[in-house]
């Protein structure tokens, strides 16, 4: 048990992001423990795609049939193909039958080996889903996270450059310019780089980081994009400061509502937040 209001001895990036977007939402989720989880095809799809990519890094094979069956089972369980479920979705949701999602997943897994070979020539796997559980300077709680991909690629001078990477499923065109520049999106991989390099005593100059976008609806042979993230001293410090500010604010019981974050919040227009 810990004195931190969430009663956990650690914080995660997703928790920090929730706080940054809306401190009151963070309170509802992590302190009041109010569960408003709703099944989503994006979540179930992303989970299986990640499983396949992790398997490739570890074994150079993907158990396609098993993972595709998991997708079909999730669609059956939650009724994602049911017209009544589709009717209840927000206006931005575009329906696709389960077999179309399965085709996307299969094409992504087919493209990943070539994409990694071309983007990081001579790459070698270091680990997949590596856990971080690291000290945060001057704080009683730790930072917890799981890094999707760590690889190393040879340099011309005979040394290695390490890459901290995160799989992200995205629309057919990838991410728009706004999301690519979004600090909260970038901060995840920047923090992973900082904590991993510190943990392993590797100079930051020898570690790169970025996102691999896996595009739903992309064309075979063009299912992946690489978005490198610049993680210089200023961005590193900004990201670390955000984590420390979150811990301090939550410890002091400051839970201000950010009305600018209401649109996509599951608590919006519910008895929990009016």
mmCIF file of C-alpha atoms in Angstrom:
data_model
loop_
_atom_site.group_PDB
_atom_site.id
_atom_site.type_symbol
_atom_site.label_atom_id
_atom_site.label_comp_id
_atom_site.label_asym_id
_atom_site.label_seq_id
_atom_site.Cartn_x
_atom_site.Cartn_y
_atom_site.Cartn_z
ATOM 1 C CA UNK A 1 0.000 0.000 0.000
ATOM 2 C CA UNK A 2 1.163 3.563 -0.663
ATOM 3 C CA UNK A 3 0.194 7.049 0.470
ATOM 4 C CA UNK A 4 -0.289 8.106 -3.148
ATOM 5 C CA UNK A 5 -4.042 8.762 -3.683
ATOM 6 C CA UNK A 6 -4.394 6.024 -6.321
ATOM 7 C CA UNK A 7 -3.098 3.486 -3.786
ATOM 8 C CA UNK A 8 -0.582 2.268 -6.365
ATOM 9 C CA UNK A 9 3.218 2.487 -6.027
ATOM 10 C CA UNK A 10 3.625 3.559 -9.647
ATOM 11 C CA UNK A 11 2.220 5.674 -12.463
ATOM 12 C CA UNK A 12 1.998 4.779 -16.158
ATOM 13 C CA UNK A 13 2.156 6.954 -19.238
ATOM 14 C CA UNK A 14 -1.554 6.461 -19.961
ATOM 15 C CA UNK A 15 -2.334 7.604 -16.418
ATOM 16 C CA UNK A 16 -0.169 10.697 -16.799
ATOM 17 C CA UNK A 17 -1.821 11.482 -20.129
ATOM 18 C CA UNK A 18 -5.293 11.151 -18.635
ATOM 19 C CA UNK A 19 -4.294 13.593 -15.903
ATOM 20 C CA UNK A 20 -2.803 16.059 -18.380
ATOM 21 C CA UNK A 21 -5.962 15.994 -20.507
ATOM 22 C CA UNK A 22 -8.274 16.344 -17.516
ATOM 23 C CA UNK A 23 -7.252 16.033 -13.838
ATOM 24 C CA UNK A 24 -10.857 15.373 -12.832
ATOM 25 C CA UNK A 25 -11.140 12.466 -15.290
ATOM 26 C CA UNK A 26 -7.961 11.057 -13.765
ATOM 27 C CA UNK A 27 -9.581 11.248 -10.317
ATOM 28 C CA UNK A 28 -12.686 9.392 -11.527
ATOM 29 C CA UNK A 29 -10.639 6.669 -13.199
ATOM 30 C CA UNK A 30 -7.698 6.109 -10.875
ATOM 31 C CA UNK A 31 -8.838 7.314 -7.442
ATOM 32 C CA UNK A 32 -12.603 6.776 -7.445
ATOM 33 C CA UNK A 33 -12.078 3.621 -9.569
ATOM 34 C CA UNK A 34 -15.163 4.259 -11.701
ATOM 35 C CA UNK A 35 -15.140 1.822 -14.617
ATOM 36 C CA UNK A 36 -16.787 3.050 -17.808
ATOM 37 C CA UNK A 37 -14.953 0.697 -20.159
ATOM 38 C CA UNK A 38 -16.794 -0.058 -23.380
ATOM 39 C CA UNK A 39 -15.732 -2.771 -25.848
ATOM 40 C CA UNK A 40 -14.199 -1.327 -29.012
ATOM 41 C CA UNK A 41 -13.212 -2.940 -32.312
ATOM 42 C CA UNK A 42 -10.152 -0.692 -32.358
ATOM 43 C CA UNK A 43 -8.944 -2.058 -29.020
ATOM 44 C CA UNK A 44 -9.524 -5.717 -29.863
ATOM 45 C CA UNK A 45 -7.969 -5.287 -33.303
ATOM 46 C CA UNK A 46 -4.965 -3.414 -31.909
ATOM 47 C CA UNK A 47 -4.358 -6.049 -29.248
ATOM 48 C CA UNK A 48 -4.171 -8.879 -31.778
ATOM 49 C CA UNK A 49 -2.042 -6.888 -34.222
ATOM 50 C CA UNK A 50 0.402 -6.128 -31.394
ATOM 51 C CA UNK A 51 0.469 -9.813 -30.447
ATOM 52 C CA UNK A 52 1.417 -10.728 -34.001
ATOM 53 C CA UNK A 53 4.172 -8.119 -34.203
ATOM 54 C CA UNK A 54 5.549 -9.189 -30.817
ATOM 55 C CA UNK A 55 5.602 -12.802 -31.990
ATOM 56 C CA UNK A 56 7.530 -11.814 -35.116
ATOM 57 C CA UNK A 57 10.193 -10.022 -33.066
ATOM 58 C CA UNK A 58 10.573 -12.997 -30.739
ATOM 59 C CA UNK A 59 10.288 -15.905 -33.169
ATOM 60 C CA UNK A 60 10.286 -14.444 -36.710
ATOM 61 C CA UNK A 61 6.853 -16.050 -37.171
ATOM 62 C CA UNK A 62 3.261 -14.858 -36.723
ATOM 63 C CA UNK A 63 0.509 -17.295 -35.610
ATOM 64 C CA UNK A 64 -1.932 -15.749 -38.064
ATOM 65 C CA UNK A 65 -4.772 -18.223 -37.871
ATOM 66 C CA UNK A 66 -4.917 -18.110 -34.080
ATOM 67 C CA UNK A 67 -4.850 -14.307 -33.964
ATOM 68 C CA UNK A 68 -7.390 -13.898 -36.751
ATOM 69 C CA UNK A 69 -9.673 -16.311 -34.932
ATOM 70 C CA UNK A 70 -9.275 -14.154 -31.809
ATOM 71 C CA UNK A 71 -10.450 -11.144 -33.834
ATOM 72 C CA UNK A 72 -13.472 -13.014 -35.150
ATOM 73 C CA UNK A 73 -14.331 -14.246 -31.650
ATOM 74 C CA UNK A 74 -14.168 -10.695 -30.253
ATOM 75 C CA UNK A 75 -16.506 -9.456 -33.002
ATOM 76 C CA UNK A 76 -18.904 -12.280 -32.196
ATOM 77 C CA UNK A 77 -18.751 -11.692 -28.437
ATOM 78 C CA UNK A 78 -19.314 -7.936 -28.592
ATOM 79 C CA UNK A 79 -21.569 -7.822 -31.634
ATOM 80 C CA UNK A 80 -19.407 -5.426 -33.629
ATOM 81 C CA UNK A 81 -21.079 -6.634 -36.847
ATOM 82 C CA UNK A 82 -24.571 -6.298 -35.393
ATOM 83 C CA UNK A 83 -26.495 -3.470 -37.146
ATOM 84 C CA UNK A 84 -28.021 -2.480 -33.801
ATOM 85 C CA UNK A 85 -24.568 -2.043 -32.245
ATOM 86 C CA UNK A 86 -23.396 -0.054 -35.271
ATOM 87 C CA UNK A 87 -26.414 2.281 -35.000
ATOM 88 C CA UNK A 88 -25.422 3.217 -31.457
ATOM 89 C CA UNK A 89 -21.937 4.373 -32.437
ATOM 90 C CA UNK A 90 -20.993 8.068 -32.763
ATOM 91 C CA UNK A 91 -21.230 9.794 -36.122
ATOM 92 C CA UNK A 92 -17.499 9.534 -36.857
ATOM 93 C CA UNK A 93 -17.535 5.704 -36.660
ATOM 94 C CA UNK A 94 -17.298 3.969 -40.026
ATOM 95 C CA UNK A 95 -18.414 0.357 -40.112
ATOM 96 C CA UNK A 96 -16.247 -2.371 -41.649
ATOM 97 C CA UNK A 97 -17.127 -6.100 -41.516
ATOM 98 C CA UNK A 98 -14.875 -8.353 -39.483
ATOM 99 C CA UNK A 99 -13.264 -9.995 -42.513
ATOM 100 C CA UNK A 100 -12.062 -6.588 -43.683
ATOM 101 C CA UNK A 101 -10.342 -6.068 -40.338
ATOM 102 C CA UNK A 102 -8.806 -9.539 -40.663
ATOM 103 C CA UNK A 103 -7.445 -8.662 -44.091
ATOM 104 C CA UNK A 104 -5.873 -5.498 -42.700
ATOM 105 C CA UNK A 105 -4.220 -7.424 -39.883
ATOM 106 C CA UNK A 106 -2.861 -10.073 -42.241
ATOM 107 C CA UNK A 107 -1.468 -7.433 -44.604
ATOM 108 C CA UNK A 108 0.193 -5.607 -41.703
ATOM 109 C CA UNK A 109 1.967 -8.746 -40.519
ATOM 110 C CA UNK A 110 3.070 -9.499 -44.087
ATOM 111 C CA UNK A 111 4.581 -6.026 -44.465
ATOM 112 C CA UNK A 112 6.369 -5.722 -41.118
ATOM 113 C CA UNK A 113 9.451 -7.884 -41.959
ATOM 114 C CA UNK A 114 10.239 -6.026 -45.188
ATOM 115 C CA UNK A 115 9.532 -2.677 -43.556
ATOM 116 C CA UNK A 116 11.922 -3.306 -40.662
ATOM 117 C CA UNK A 117 14.644 -4.581 -43.016
ATOM 118 C CA UNK A 118 14.376 -1.495 -45.234
ATOM 119 C CA UNK A 119 14.022 1.056 -42.443
ATOM 120 C CA UNK A 120 16.676 -0.388 -40.116
ATOM 121 C CA UNK A 121 19.138 -2.305 -42.329
ATOM 122 C CA UNK A 122 20.912 -5.080 -40.446
ATOM 123 C CA UNK A 123 18.634 -4.750 -37.426
ATOM 124 C CA UNK A 124 18.633 -7.265 -34.619
ATOM 125 C CA UNK A 125 15.958 -7.733 -31.936
ATOM 126 C CA UNK A 126 16.762 -6.721 -28.371
ATOM 127 C CA UNK A 127 13.384 -7.300 -26.721
ATOM 128 C CA UNK A 128 9.634 -7.024 -27.151
ATOM 129 C CA UNK A 129 7.183 -5.836 -24.497
ATOM 130 C CA UNK A 130 10.050 -4.985 -22.153
ATOM 131 C CA UNK A 131 8.821 -3.788 -18.764
ATOM 132 C CA UNK A 132 9.992 -0.544 -17.216
ATOM 133 C CA UNK A 133 9.638 -0.039 -13.468
ATOM 134 C CA UNK A 134 11.913 2.868 -12.754
ATOM 135 C CA UNK A 135 12.604 5.420 -10.033
ATOM 136 C CA UNK A 136 11.324 8.959 -10.586
ATOM 137 C CA UNK A 137 13.641 11.603 -9.188
ATOM 138 C CA UNK A 138 12.435 13.038 -5.838
ATOM 139 C CA UNK A 139 9.188 11.010 -5.980
ATOM 140 C CA UNK A 140 7.931 8.065 -3.942
ATOM 141 C CA UNK A 141 6.149 6.342 -6.829
ATOM 142 C CA UNK A 142 7.802 4.715 -9.828
ATOM 143 C CA UNK A 143 7.213 4.903 -13.566
ATOM 144 C CA UNK A 144 5.775 1.720 -15.065
ATOM 145 C CA UNK A 145 5.483 0.916 -18.753
ATOM 146 C CA UNK A 146 5.959 -1.691 -21.446
ATOM 147 C CA UNK A 147 8.046 -0.945 -24.537
ATOM 148 C CA UNK A 148 6.632 -2.616 -27.650
ATOM 149 C CA UNK A 149 9.876 -2.840 -29.615
ATOM 150 C CA UNK A 150 13.572 -2.516 -28.865
ATOM 151 C CA UNK A 151 15.961 -3.259 -31.705
ATOM 152 C CA UNK A 152 19.503 -2.291 -32.579
ATOM 153 C CA UNK A 153 20.901 -1.416 -35.997
ATOM 154 C CA UNK A 154 24.558 -1.190 -37.042
ATOM 155 C CA UNK A 155 26.208 2.139 -37.816
ATOM 156 C CA UNK A 156 28.883 2.668 -40.432
ATOM 157 C CA UNK A 157 31.501 3.169 -37.694
ATOM 158 C CA UNK A 158 30.881 -0.314 -36.323
ATOM 159 C CA UNK A 159 28.774 0.721 -33.327
ATOM 160 C CA UNK A 160 25.093 0.050 -32.689
ATOM 161 C CA UNK A 161 22.179 2.439 -32.494
ATOM 162 C CA UNK A 162 19.289 1.303 -30.341
ATOM 163 C CA UNK A 163 15.698 2.072 -31.262
ATOM 164 C CA UNK A 164 12.795 2.362 -28.825
ATOM 165 C CA UNK A 165 9.637 1.883 -30.912
ATOM 166 C CA UNK A 166 5.910 1.643 -30.397
ATOM 167 C CA UNK A 167 3.359 0.030 -32.716
ATOM 168 C CA UNK A 168 0.330 2.227 -33.391
ATOM 169 C CA UNK A 169 -2.607 1.223 -35.571
ATOM 170 C CA UNK A 170 -3.815 4.196 -37.621
ATOM 171 C CA UNK A 171 -6.055 5.229 -40.487
ATOM 172 C CA UNK A 172 -5.136 4.346 -44.070
ATOM 173 C CA UNK A 173 -3.150 7.589 -44.480
ATOM 174 C CA UNK A 174 -1.417 7.311 -41.102
ATOM 175 C CA UNK A 175 -1.494 10.335 -38.786
ATOM 176 C CA UNK A 176 -2.318 13.901 -39.754
ATOM 177 C CA UNK A 177 0.178 16.709 -39.133
ATOM 178 C CA UNK A 178 -1.556 17.788 -35.912
ATOM 179 C CA UNK A 179 -1.194 14.385 -34.291
ATOM 180 C CA UNK A 180 2.395 14.018 -35.486
ATOM 181 C CA UNK A 181 3.263 17.266 -33.692
ATOM 182 C CA UNK A 182 1.189 16.542 -30.581
ATOM 183 C CA UNK A 183 3.376 16.708 -27.468
ATOM 184 C CA UNK A 184 1.256 14.275 -25.457
ATOM 185 C CA UNK A 185 1.623 11.676 -28.211
ATOM 186 C CA UNK A 186 5.381 12.186 -28.467
ATOM 187 C CA UNK A 187 5.907 12.209 -24.697
ATOM 188 C CA UNK A 188 5.176 8.490 -24.376
ATOM 189 C CA UNK A 189 8.086 7.349 -26.496
ATOM 190 C CA UNK A 190 10.369 10.107 -25.157
ATOM 191 C CA UNK A 191 9.780 8.914 -21.595
ATOM 192 C CA UNK A 192 10.364 5.308 -22.632
ATOM 193 C CA UNK A 193 13.677 6.331 -24.197
ATOM 194 C CA UNK A 194 14.748 8.248 -21.096
ATOM 195 C CA UNK A 195 13.931 5.504 -18.614
ATOM 196 C CA UNK A 196 15.281 2.654 -20.768
ATOM 197 C CA UNK A 197 18.575 4.414 -21.535
ATOM 198 C CA UNK A 198 19.010 5.333 -17.870
ATOM 199 C CA UNK A 199 18.182 1.790 -16.758
ATOM 200 C CA UNK A 200 20.756 0.290 -19.127
ATOM 201 C CA UNK A 201 23.390 3.037 -18.770
ATOM 202 C CA UNK A 202 23.360 3.749 -22.508
ATOM 203 C CA UNK A 203 24.123 7.303 -23.720
ATOM 204 C CA UNK A 204 21.045 9.055 -25.068
ATOM 205 C CA UNK A 205 22.892 9.811 -28.310
ATOM 206 C CA UNK A 206 22.990 6.075 -28.993
ATOM 207 C CA UNK A 207 19.215 5.666 -28.636
ATOM 208 C CA UNK A 208 16.575 6.730 -31.154
ATOM 209 C CA UNK A 209 12.833 6.509 -30.726
ATOM 210 C CA UNK A 210 9.659 6.690 -32.762
ATOM 211 C CA UNK A 211 6.362 5.133 -33.773
ATOM 212 C CA UNK A 212 5.641 2.499 -36.391
ATOM 213 C CA UNK A 213 2.205 3.229 -37.835
ATOM 214 C CA UNK A 214 0.252 0.191 -39.023
ATOM 215 C CA UNK A 215 -2.379 1.517 -41.408
ATOM 216 C CA UNK A 216 -5.899 0.099 -41.436
ATOM 217 C CA UNK A 217 -7.005 0.068 -45.053
ATOM 218 C CA UNK A 218 -3.522 0.647 -46.425
ATOM 219 C CA UNK A 219 -2.428 -1.076 -49.592
ATOM 220 C CA UNK A 220 -0.352 -4.272 -49.314
ATOM 221 C CA UNK A 221 3.291 -3.257 -49.506
ATOM 222 C CA UNK A 222 2.459 0.125 -47.957
ATOM 223 C CA UNK A 223 0.924 -0.822 -44.619
ATOM 224 C CA UNK A 224 3.668 0.674 -42.419
ATOM 225 C CA UNK A 225 5.099 4.138 -41.815
ATOM 226 C CA UNK A 226 7.939 5.182 -39.549
ATOM 227 C CA UNK A 227 7.585 8.380 -37.535
ATOM 228 C CA UNK A 228 10.868 9.192 -35.779
ATOM 229 C CA UNK A 229 10.548 11.450 -32.741
ATOM 230 C CA UNK A 230 13.162 14.019 -31.804
ATOM 231 C CA UNK A 231 13.927 13.511 -28.118
ATOM 232 C CA UNK A 232 16.460 16.213 -27.387
ATOM 233 C CA UNK A 233 17.185 17.693 -23.933
ATOM 234 C CA UNK A 234 14.305 20.210 -24.028
ATOM 235 C CA UNK A 235 11.661 17.650 -24.987
ATOM 236 C CA UNK A 236 13.107 15.151 -22.529
ATOM 237 C CA UNK A 237 12.931 17.664 -19.691
ATOM 238 C CA UNK A 238 9.420 18.779 -20.664
ATOM 239 C CA UNK A 239 8.230 15.166 -20.582
ATOM 240 C CA UNK A 240 9.874 14.416 -17.246
ATOM 241 C CA UNK A 241 8.509 17.626 -15.753
ATOM 242 C CA UNK A 242 4.984 16.625 -16.800
ATOM 243 C CA UNK A 243 5.262 13.323 -14.911
ATOM 244 C CA UNK A 244 6.588 15.006 -11.780
ATOM 245 C CA UNK A 245 3.924 17.722 -11.946
ATOM 246 C CA UNK A 246 1.229 15.071 -12.240
ATOM 247 C CA UNK A 247 2.476 13.252 -9.144
ATOM 248 C CA UNK A 248 2.687 16.478 -7.134
ATOM 249 C CA UNK A 249 -0.765 17.682 -8.242
ATOM 250 C CA UNK A 250 -2.492 14.368 -7.509
ATOM 251 C CA UNK A 251 -0.742 14.096 -4.140
ATOM 252 C CA UNK A 252 -2.099 17.525 -3.177
ATOM 253 C CA UNK A 253 -5.627 16.682 -4.299
ATOM 254 C CA UNK A 254 -5.924 19.144 -7.185
ATOM 255 C CA UNK A 255 -8.562 17.820 -9.617
ATOM 256 C CA UNK A 256 -9.635 20.625 -11.940
ATOM 257 C CA UNK A 257 -12.081 19.832 -14.748
ATOM 258 C CA UNK A 258 -10.796 20.588 -18.234
ATOM 259 C CA UNK A 259 -13.934 21.357 -20.246
ATOM 260 C CA UNK A 260 -11.902 21.330 -23.467
ATOM 261 C CA UNK A 261 -11.487 17.560 -23.107
ATOM 262 C CA UNK A 262 -15.164 16.677 -22.762
ATOM 263 C CA UNK A 263 -15.946 15.752 -26.365
ATOM 264 C CA UNK A 264 -14.416 12.275 -26.385
ATOM 265 C CA UNK A 265 -14.593 11.620 -22.644
ATOM 266 C CA UNK A 266 -16.599 8.584 -21.503
ATOM 267 C CA UNK A 267 -17.750 10.527 -18.426
ATOM 268 C CA UNK A 268 -19.233 13.402 -20.447
ATOM 269 C CA UNK A 269 -22.932 13.952 -19.720
ATOM 270 C CA UNK A 270 -22.996 11.187 -17.115
ATOM 271 C CA UNK A 271 -23.876 11.536 -13.405
ATOM 272 C CA UNK A 272 -20.148 11.327 -12.656
ATOM 273 C CA UNK A 273 -19.355 14.599 -14.406
ATOM 274 C CA UNK A 274 -22.017 17.232 -15.038
#
